[in-house]
Amino acid sequence: MNSFYSGPVFEMARRQFDGIADHLEIAFDERDRLLLPKRAIAVSCPIHRDDGSTAVFQGYRVQHHLTLGPTKGGTRFAPSVDVGEVAALAIWMSWKCALAGLPYGGGKGGITVDPYALSPRELEGLSRRYMQEMIPFVGPHTDVMAPDMGTNEQVMAWFMDTYSMYQGQTVSEIVTGKPVECGGTLGRREATGRGVSYLVARAMENLSINPTGATAIIQGFGNVGSVAALSLAKRGVKIIGVSDHTAAYFDHRGLDVVKLDDHVRRNRVLKGYSEEALFDPQDLILQQCDILVPAAMERVITAENAAKLQCRILAEGANGPTTPEADEIIEQRNDIFVLPDILCNAGGVIVSYFEWVQGLQQYFWDEKEVSDKLETALERSFQKVLRRAESDGISQRNAALAIGVETVRKSKSTRGLFP
Ligand code: NAD
């Protein structure tokens, strides 16, 4: 079927799905039902600028499927956001939730905006207006938002407050990734990065790499990248390269990640941290290291650079960092242990699920309970993916996707087609 969705990121999600659908021998008349999103919402969000003018920003929310429960997924504020990108991210969320055994379909939303160009007051105005526009389409049992690139705990607090004001009561379970003082869970902010670090440790065990002295390069130093860096450093890994959209640093002797994190907390970006370790951002991910963690955006590992990677573990903190063309090259090389995005960064949605459950019950857990349950869930998925890759003779990415797609498919076929 000709789809309303387009663009390189959507095409990537479609290509991945087609490959898996062939592998699982899914009939052609069943494929559109699995791939195409249930609904997409587009809204215009006007705000007052600090200079007295008015600006309008385009916002989206895509809900992929409602078969297993409410849709669940992040909200991205970035200049790249369009409906095709959001749809692809929603589709990946579906396979990710299904692989982790969570009772959710995938959702994703976003606003086409550079959040770094807004003042805090403008950012609050835009966040509140976006949530207000979404009220008819979301709910704790319909669609539950979370943070993604360009949004954070504060934005989730504004979303929750706006929704609650309209309901006339506090509805903390409308979003996850909230600050703890607004009904969030301990361990959610760190969940994605810690999950990346846990799975990297498991991959190192598999490859008999000693974490002490192993080296890592992290692209993106936001929520996911900075926590992954800090957590890997705690395991003894030497972080030799980091980057964000403003600067890249490399030092084979190791960088001080605690100082880098402090710098970003104070200045929002890496720029200005050091003159000495400055590096070419394009070349950073091509440097020799044991662990490469793309933790920024999609499509950074491509047909042009995949053959030049010099890592042993590729841990995809970001969603969709590797194009299907690059995947083929990596598969042929057969010397890189890939932790595919829907496995590697699932810690975020797993702890979001814990936050949602705690919010619905108004019964809160301590941090140890959260992190123990997170590791148990990730371990289960890790084992499933390795076993499936082995039994089907396919890549770890395809194994993860196969489990995700198959789970959604089974549920759809058992429920039947309404009416
Ligand atoms: P964030 O906004 O906190 O951080 C994004 C980082 O990427 C920033 O440091 C930014 O400067 C950097 N960046 C942007 N463009 C870049 C470029 N061209 N080169 C290098 N760095 C660049 O976002 P986040 O929440 O950390 O999300 C990062 C990725 O992880 C996204 O792909 C997101 O979808 C994915 N993800 C996030 C979560 C979560 O819980 N936040 C969960 C799963 C997956």
Coordinates of C-alpha atoms and ligand atoms in Angstrom, one line a residue:
M1 CA 0.0 0.0 0.0
N2 CA 1.2 3.5 -0.7
S3 CA 1.8 5.1 2.6
F4 CA 1.2 8.5 4.0
Y5 CA 4.6 8.2 5.7
S6 CA 7.9 8.9 3.9
G7 CA 11.5 10.0 4.4
P8 CA 14.8 8.1 4.9
V9 CA 14.1 7.1 8.5
F10 CA 10.7 5.7 7.7
E11 CA 12.1 3.9 4.7
M12 CA 14.7 2.4 7.0
A13 CA 12.0 1.0 9.4
R14 CA 10.1 -0.3 6.4
R15 CA 13.1 -2.1 4.9
Q16 CA 14.0 -3.7 8.2
F17 CA 10.4 -4.9 8.6
D18 CA 10.3 -6.3 5.0
G19 CA 13.4 -8.3 5.7
I20 CA 11.9 -9.7 8.9
A21 CA 8.6 -10.3 7.3
D22 CA 10.3 -12.4 4.6
H23 CA 12.3 -14.3 7.2
L24 CA 9.1 -15.0 9.2
E25 CA 7.2 -15.8 5.9
I26 CA 4.5 -13.4 6.8
A27 CA 1.8 -13.3 4.1
F28 CA 1.8 -10.1 2.0
D29 CA -1.8 -9.2 2.9
E30 CA -0.8 -9.3 6.6
R31 CA 2.1 -7.0 6.3
D32 CA 0.4 -3.6 6.1
R33 CA -1.6 -4.4 9.2
L34 CA 1.6 -5.0 11.1
L35 CA 3.6 -2.1 9.8
L36 CA 1.4 0.9 9.2
P37 CA 0.6 3.0 12.2
K38 CA -2.9 3.0 13.7
R39 CA -3.1 6.8 13.7
A40 CA -1.0 10.0 13.3
I41 CA -1.9 13.4 14.8
A42 CA -0.4 16.7 13.5
V43 CA -0.9 19.9 15.5
S44 CA 0.2 23.5 15.2
C45 CA 1.5 24.9 18.4
P46 CA 1.6 28.7 18.6
I47 CA 3.6 30.4 21.4
H48 CA 4.6 33.9 22.5
R49 CA 8.3 34.6 22.0
D50 CA 10.2 36.5 24.6
D51 CA 10.5 39.5 22.1
G52 CA 6.7 39.8 21.9
S53 CA 6.3 38.1 18.6
T54 CA 4.3 34.8 17.9
A55 CA 5.8 31.7 16.5
V56 CA 4.1 28.5 15.4
F57 CA 5.7 25.0 15.6
Q58 CA 4.5 21.8 14.0
G59 CA 4.0 18.9 16.4
Y60 CA 3.2 15.2 15.8
R61 CA 2.2 12.1 17.6
V62 CA 2.1 8.7 16.0
Q63 CA 0.5 5.7 17.7
H64 CA 1.6 2.5 15.9
H65 CA -0.6 -0.2 17.4
L66 CA -3.0 -0.7 20.3
T67 CA -3.1 -4.5 20.3
L68 CA -1.1 -5.1 23.5
G69 CA -2.1 -2.1 25.5
P70 CA -1.6 1.7 25.4
T71 CA 1.0 3.1 23.1
K72 CA 4.2 4.2 24.8
G73 CA 7.0 6.3 23.6
G74 CA 9.1 9.4 23.8
T75 CA 8.6 13.0 22.6
R76 CA 11.4 14.5 20.6
F77 CA 12.2 18.2 20.2
A78 CA 14.6 18.5 17.3
P79 CA 14.8 20.4 13.9
S80 CA 14.8 17.0 12.0
V81 CA 11.3 16.0 13.3
D82 CA 8.8 15.1 10.7
V83 CA 5.9 12.7 10.6
G84 CA 8.0 10.0 8.8
E85 CA 10.7 10.1 11.4
V86 CA 8.2 10.0 14.2
A87 CA 6.4 7.0 12.6
A88 CA 9.6 5.1 12.2
L89 CA 10.4 5.7 15.9
A90 CA 6.9 4.6 16.9
I91 CA 7.3 1.4 14.9
W92 CA 10.7 0.6 16.5
M93 CA 9.1 1.3 19.9
S94 CA 6.5 -1.5 19.1
W95 CA 9.2 -4.1 18.4
K96 CA 11.2 -2.9 21.4
C97 CA 8.3 -3.2 23.8
A98 CA 7.3 -6.6 22.4
L99 CA 10.8 -7.9 22.8
A100 CA 10.9 -6.8 26.4
G101 CA 7.5 -8.3 27.0
L102 CA 5.8 -5.0 28.0
P103 CA 2.1 -4.5 27.5
Y104 CA 2.4 -1.6 25.1
G105 CA 2.3 -0.7 21.5
G106 CA 4.8 1.8 20.2
G107 CA 4.2 5.5 20.1
K108 CA 6.3 8.5 19.4
G109 CA 5.9 12.3 19.2
G110 CA 7.8 15.4 18.5
I111 CA 8.0 19.0 17.6
T112 CA 10.1 20.4 14.7
V113 CA 12.1 22.9 16.8
D114 CA 15.6 23.5 17.9
P115 CA 15.1 23.4 21.7
Y116 CA 18.6 25.0 22.3
A117 CA 17.3 28.1 20.5
L118 CA 14.3 28.6 23.0
S119 CA 14.5 30.4 26.3
P120 CA 13.3 28.3 29.4
R121 CA 10.0 30.3 29.3
E122 CA 9.5 29.6 25.6
L123 CA 10.3 26.0 26.1
E124 CA 7.7 25.7 28.9
G125 CA 5.1 27.5 26.7
L126 CA 5.7 25.1 23.8
S127 CA 5.7 22.0 26.0
R128 CA 2.4 23.0 27.6
R129 CA 0.7 23.9 24.3
Y130 CA 1.8 20.7 22.7
M131 CA 0.4 18.6 25.6
Q132 CA -2.9 20.7 25.6
E133 CA -3.3 19.9 21.8
M134 CA -2.7 16.2 22.5
I135 CA -5.3 15.9 25.3
P136 CA -8.0 14.3 23.2
F137 CA -5.6 11.6 21.9
V138 CA -3.6 10.5 25.0
G139 CA -4.4 9.1 28.4
P140 CA -2.9 6.7 31.0
H141 CA -4.6 3.8 29.2
T142 CA -4.4 5.2 25.6
D143 CA -0.9 6.7 25.0
V144 CA 1.8 7.5 27.6
M145 CA 4.6 9.9 26.6
A146 CA 8.2 9.9 27.8
P147 CA 11.4 11.9 27.2
D148 CA 13.5 11.6 24.0
M149 CA 16.1 13.8 22.3
G150 CA 15.6 17.4 23.3
T151 CA 13.2 16.8 26.2
N152 CA 13.9 15.9 29.8
E153 CA 12.3 15.4 33.2
Q154 CA 11.3 19.1 33.4
V155 CA 9.4 18.9 30.1
M156 CA 7.6 15.7 31.4
A157 CA 6.6 17.7 34.6
W158 CA 5.1 20.4 32.4
F159 CA 3.2 17.8 30.3
M160 CA 1.9 16.1 33.4
D161 CA 0.9 19.4 35.0
T162 CA -0.9 20.6 31.9
Y163 CA -2.8 17.3 31.5
S164 CA -3.7 17.2 35.2
M165 CA -5.0 20.8 35.2
Y166 CA -7.5 19.9 32.4
Q167 CA -8.6 16.8 34.3
G168 CA -9.0 18.7 37.6
Q169 CA -6.9 16.1 39.4
T170 CA -3.3 14.9 39.4
V171 CA -2.8 12.2 36.8
S172 CA 0.9 11.4 37.2
E173 CA 0.7 8.2 35.1
I174 CA 0.0 10.2 31.9
V175 CA 3.8 10.5 31.3
T176 CA 6.9 8.7 32.4
G177 CA 10.4 10.1 32.9
K178 CA 9.0 12.7 35.4
P179 CA 11.0 14.0 38.2
V180 CA 10.7 11.9 41.4
E181 CA 9.1 14.8 43.2
C182 CA 6.2 14.7 40.7
G183 CA 5.5 11.0 40.9
G184 CA 8.4 9.7 38.9
T185 CA 10.4 6.6 39.8
L186 CA 13.9 6.4 41.2
G187 CA 16.3 5.3 38.5
R188 CA 14.3 6.4 35.4
R189 CA 16.6 9.2 34.3
E190 CA 19.6 6.9 34.4
A191 CA 17.7 3.8 33.1
T192 CA 18.6 3.9 29.4
G193 CA 22.3 4.6 29.9
R194 CA 22.6 2.1 32.7
G195 CA 20.9 -0.5 30.6
V196 CA 23.4 0.2 27.8
S197 CA 26.2 -0.3 30.2
Y198 CA 24.8 -3.5 31.6
L199 CA 24.4 -5.0 28.2
V200 CA 27.9 -3.9 27.1
A201 CA 29.2 -5.7 30.2
R202 CA 27.4 -8.8 29.2
A203 CA 28.8 -8.5 25.6
M204 CA 32.3 -8.1 27.1
E205 CA 31.8 -11.3 29.1
N206 CA 30.8 -13.0 25.9
L207 CA 33.9 -11.9 24.1
S208 CA 36.2 -12.3 27.1
I209 CA 37.1 -8.6 27.1
N210 CA 38.3 -7.4 30.5
P211 CA 36.4 -4.2 31.3
T212 CA 39.3 -2.8 33.1
G213 CA 41.3 -0.9 30.5
A214 CA 38.8 -1.6 27.7
T215 CA 38.1 1.6 25.7
A216 CA 34.9 3.3 24.7
I217 CA 33.8 6.1 22.4
I218 CA 30.4 7.7 23.0
Q219 CA 28.6 9.8 20.3
G220 CA 26.0 12.1 22.0
F221 CA 26.4 13.3 25.5
G222 CA 22.8 13.9 26.6
N223 CA 20.7 11.7 28.8
V224 CA 21.7 8.3 27.3
G225 CA 25.3 9.1 26.3
S226 CA 26.4 10.7 29.5
V227 CA 24.9 8.1 31.8
A228 CA 26.3 5.3 29.7
A229 CA 29.7 6.9 29.9
L230 CA 29.6 7.4 33.6
S231 CA 28.3 3.9 34.2
L232 CA 30.9 2.3 31.9
A233 CA 33.6 4.3 33.6
K234 CA 32.4 2.8 36.9
R235 CA 32.9 -0.6 35.5
G236 CA 36.6 0.3 34.7
V237 CA 36.1 1.1 31.1
K238 CA 38.3 4.0 29.8
I239 CA 36.2 6.6 27.9
I240 CA 38.5 7.9 25.2
G241 CA 36.1 9.8 23.0
V242 CA 32.9 11.8 23.4
S243 CA 30.9 14.2 21.2
D244 CA 27.7 16.2 21.0
H245 CA 26.3 18.6 18.4
T246 CA 28.7 21.3 19.5
A247 CA 32.1 19.5 20.0
A248 CA 34.0 16.3 20.0
Y249 CA 36.9 15.3 22.3
F250 CA 39.3 12.4 22.0
D251 CA 42.3 11.4 24.2
H252 CA 43.6 7.8 24.1
R253 CA 44.8 8.2 27.7
G254 CA 41.1 8.6 28.8
L255 CA 38.8 11.5 29.4
D256 CA 37.4 12.5 32.8
V257 CA 33.7 11.8 32.4
V258 CA 32.7 13.2 35.7
K259 CA 34.2 16.6 34.8
L260 CA 32.6 16.4 31.3
D261 CA 29.2 15.7 32.9
D262 CA 29.7 18.6 35.3
H263 CA 30.6 20.8 32.4
V264 CA 27.4 19.8 30.5
R265 CA 25.2 20.3 33.6
R266 CA 26.5 23.9 33.8
N267 CA 26.7 24.8 30.1
R268 CA 24.1 22.4 28.5
V269 CA 26.7 21.4 25.8
L270 CA 30.2 20.0 25.6
K271 CA 31.7 23.0 23.7
G272 CA 34.2 24.9 25.8
Y273 CA 35.3 21.9 27.9
S274 CA 38.9 21.7 26.6
E275 CA 41.0 23.1 23.7
E276 CA 43.6 20.2 23.9
A277 CA 41.4 17.2 23.3
L278 CA 39.3 18.7 20.5
F279 CA 38.7 16.3 17.6
D280 CA 37.0 16.0 14.3
P281 CA 33.4 14.8 15.0
Q282 CA 33.1 12.9 11.7
D283 CA 36.2 10.9 12.5
L284 CA 35.5 10.2 16.2
I285 CA 33.3 7.1 15.6
L286 CA 36.0 5.6 13.3
Q287 CA 38.7 5.6 15.9
Q288 CA 39.9 2.3 17.4
C289 CA 38.1 1.3 20.6
D290 CA 36.5 -1.8 22.2
I291 CA 33.1 -0.2 22.6
L292 CA 31.3 2.3 20.3
V293 CA 28.1 3.8 21.6
P294 CA 26.1 5.9 19.2
A295 CA 23.8 7.8 21.5
A296 CA 22.6 10.7 19.5
M297 CA 20.7 10.4 16.2
E298 CA 19.7 8.0 13.4
R299 CA 21.7 7.0 10.4
V300 CA 25.2 7.8 11.5
I301 CA 26.7 4.4 10.6
T302 CA 26.2 4.2 6.9
A303 CA 27.5 2.3 3.8
E304 CA 30.3 5.0 3.6
N305 CA 31.8 4.4 7.1
A306 CA 30.6 0.9 8.2
A307 CA 33.7 -0.8 6.8
K308 CA 36.0 1.7 8.6
L309 CA 34.6 1.1 12.1
Q310 CA 37.3 -0.2 14.5
C311 CA 35.2 -1.3 17.5
R312 CA 34.5 -4.8 18.8
I313 CA 31.1 -4.0 20.3
L314 CA 28.6 -1.7 18.7
A315 CA 26.1 -0.7 21.5
E316 CA 23.2 1.3 20.0
G317 CA 22.1 3.7 22.6
A318 CA 20.4 5.8 19.9
N319 CA 17.4 4.6 17.9
G320 CA 18.2 3.7 14.3
P321 CA 21.9 4.7 14.2
T322 CA 22.8 2.0 11.6
T323 CA 21.3 2.0 8.1
P324 CA 20.3 -1.3 6.5
E325 CA 23.2 -0.9 4.0
A326 CA 25.7 -0.5 6.9
D327 CA 24.1 -3.5 8.6
E328 CA 24.9 -5.7 5.6
I329 CA 28.5 -4.6 5.7
I330 CA 28.8 -5.3 9.4
E331 CA 27.2 -8.7 9.0
Q332 CA 29.7 -9.6 6.3
R333 CA 32.6 -8.3 8.4
N334 CA 31.5 -10.6 11.2
D335 CA 33.9 -9.1 13.7
I336 CA 31.6 -6.7 15.6
F337 CA 29.2 -7.8 18.4
V338 CA 26.1 -5.7 17.7
L339 CA 23.7 -4.8 20.5
P340 CA 20.8 -3.6 18.4
D341 CA 18.9 -0.5 19.4
I342 CA 15.6 -2.2 20.3
L343 CA 17.6 -4.4 22.8
C344 CA 20.4 -2.0 23.8
N345 CA 18.4 1.1 24.7
A346 CA 15.3 -0.7 26.1
G347 CA 16.2 0.1 29.7
G348 CA 14.4 3.4 29.3
V349 CA 11.0 2.0 28.4
I350 CA 11.4 -0.9 30.8
V351 CA 11.8 1.5 33.7
S352 CA 9.1 3.8 32.2
Y353 CA 6.8 0.7 32.5
F354 CA 7.9 0.4 36.2
E355 CA 7.1 4.1 36.7
W356 CA 3.6 3.7 35.1
V357 CA 2.8 0.6 37.2
Q358 CA 3.9 2.5 40.4
G359 CA 1.8 5.5 39.4
L360 CA -1.3 3.5 38.7
Q361 CA -0.9 1.8 42.1
Q362 CA 0.4 4.8 44.0
Y363 CA 2.9 2.4 45.5
F364 CA 6.5 3.3 45.1
W365 CA 9.7 1.1 45.0
D366 CA 13.2 1.8 46.2
E367 CA 16.0 2.3 43.7
K368 CA 17.5 -1.2 44.2
E369 CA 14.2 -2.8 43.4
V370 CA 14.0 -0.8 40.2
S371 CA 17.6 -1.6 39.1
D372 CA 17.4 -5.3 40.0
K373 CA 14.2 -5.7 38.0
L374 CA 15.7 -3.7 35.1
E375 CA 18.7 -6.0 34.9
T376 CA 16.4 -9.1 35.1
A377 CA 14.4 -7.8 32.2
L378 CA 17.4 -6.9 30.1
E379 CA 19.1 -10.2 30.8
R380 CA 16.0 -12.1 29.6
S381 CA 15.9 -10.1 26.4
F382 CA 19.7 -10.5 25.8
Q383 CA 19.4 -14.3 26.2
K384 CA 16.4 -14.5 23.9
V385 CA 18.2 -12.5 21.2
L386 CA 21.4 -14.5 21.4
R387 CA 19.4 -17.8 21.3
R388 CA 17.3 -16.7 18.3
A389 CA 20.3 -15.4 16.4
E390 CA 22.0 -18.8 16.9
S391 CA 18.9 -21.0 16.1
D392 CA 17.9 -19.0 13.0
G393 CA 21.4 -18.2 11.8
I394 CA 20.6 -14.5 11.6
S395 CA 22.2 -11.3 12.9
Q396 CA 21.4 -10.1 16.5
R397 CA 19.5 -7.2 15.0
N398 CA 17.3 -9.5 12.9
A399 CA 16.8 -11.8 15.9
A400 CA 15.6 -8.9 18.1
L401 CA 13.3 -7.7 15.3
A402 CA 12.0 -11.2 14.6
I403 CA 11.0 -11.7 18.3
G404 CA 9.3 -8.2 18.4
V405 CA 7.4 -8.6 15.2
E406 CA 6.3 -12.1 15.9
T407 CA 5.0 -11.2 19.4
V408 CA 2.8 -8.4 17.9
R409 CA 1.7 -10.6 15.1
K410 CA 0.6 -13.5 17.4
S411 CA -1.4 -11.1 19.5
K412 CA -3.1 -9.6 16.5
S413 CA -4.0 -12.9 14.9
T414 CA -5.3 -14.3 18.3
R415 CA -7.5 -11.3 18.9
G416 CA -8.7 -11.4 15.3
L417 CA -9.7 -8.6 13.0
F418 CA -12.6 -6.3 14.1
P419 CA -15.4 -6.3 13.0
Ligands
NAD1 P1 19.3 14.2 24.6 O1 18.7 15.3 24.0 O2 19.4 14.1 26.1 O3 20.8 14.0 24.1 C1 21.1 14.0 22.7 C2 22.6 14.2 22.5 O4 22.9 14.0 21.2 C3 23.0 15.6 22.9 O5 24.2 15.6 23.6 C4 23.2 16.3 21.5 O6 24.1 17.4 21.6 C5 23.7 15.1 20.8 N1 23.7 15.3 19.3 C6 22.8 15.8 18.6 N2 23.2 15.9 17.3 C7 24.4 15.4 17.3 C8 25.4 15.1 16.3 N3 25.1 15.5 15.0 N4 26.6 14.6 16.6 C9 26.9 14.3 17.9 N5 26.0 14.5 18.9 C10 24.8 15.0 18.6 O7 18.6 12.9 24.1 P2 18.7 11.4 24.7 O8 17.4 11.2 25.4 O9 20.0 11.1 25.3 O10 18.5 10.5 23.3 C11 19.6 10.2 22.5 C12 19.2 9.0 21.6 O11 18.8 7.9 22.5 C13 18.0 9.2 20.7 O12 18.2 8.5 19.5 C14 16.8 8.7 21.4 O13 15.8 8.3 20.6 C15 17.5 7.5 22.1 N6 16.8 7.0 23.3 C16 16.6 7.7 24.4 C17 15.9 7.2 25.5 C18 15.7 8.0 26.7 O14 15.3 7.4 27.7 N7 16.0 9.3 26.8 C19 15.5 5.9 25.5 C20 15.8 5.1 24.3 C21 16.4 5.6 23.2

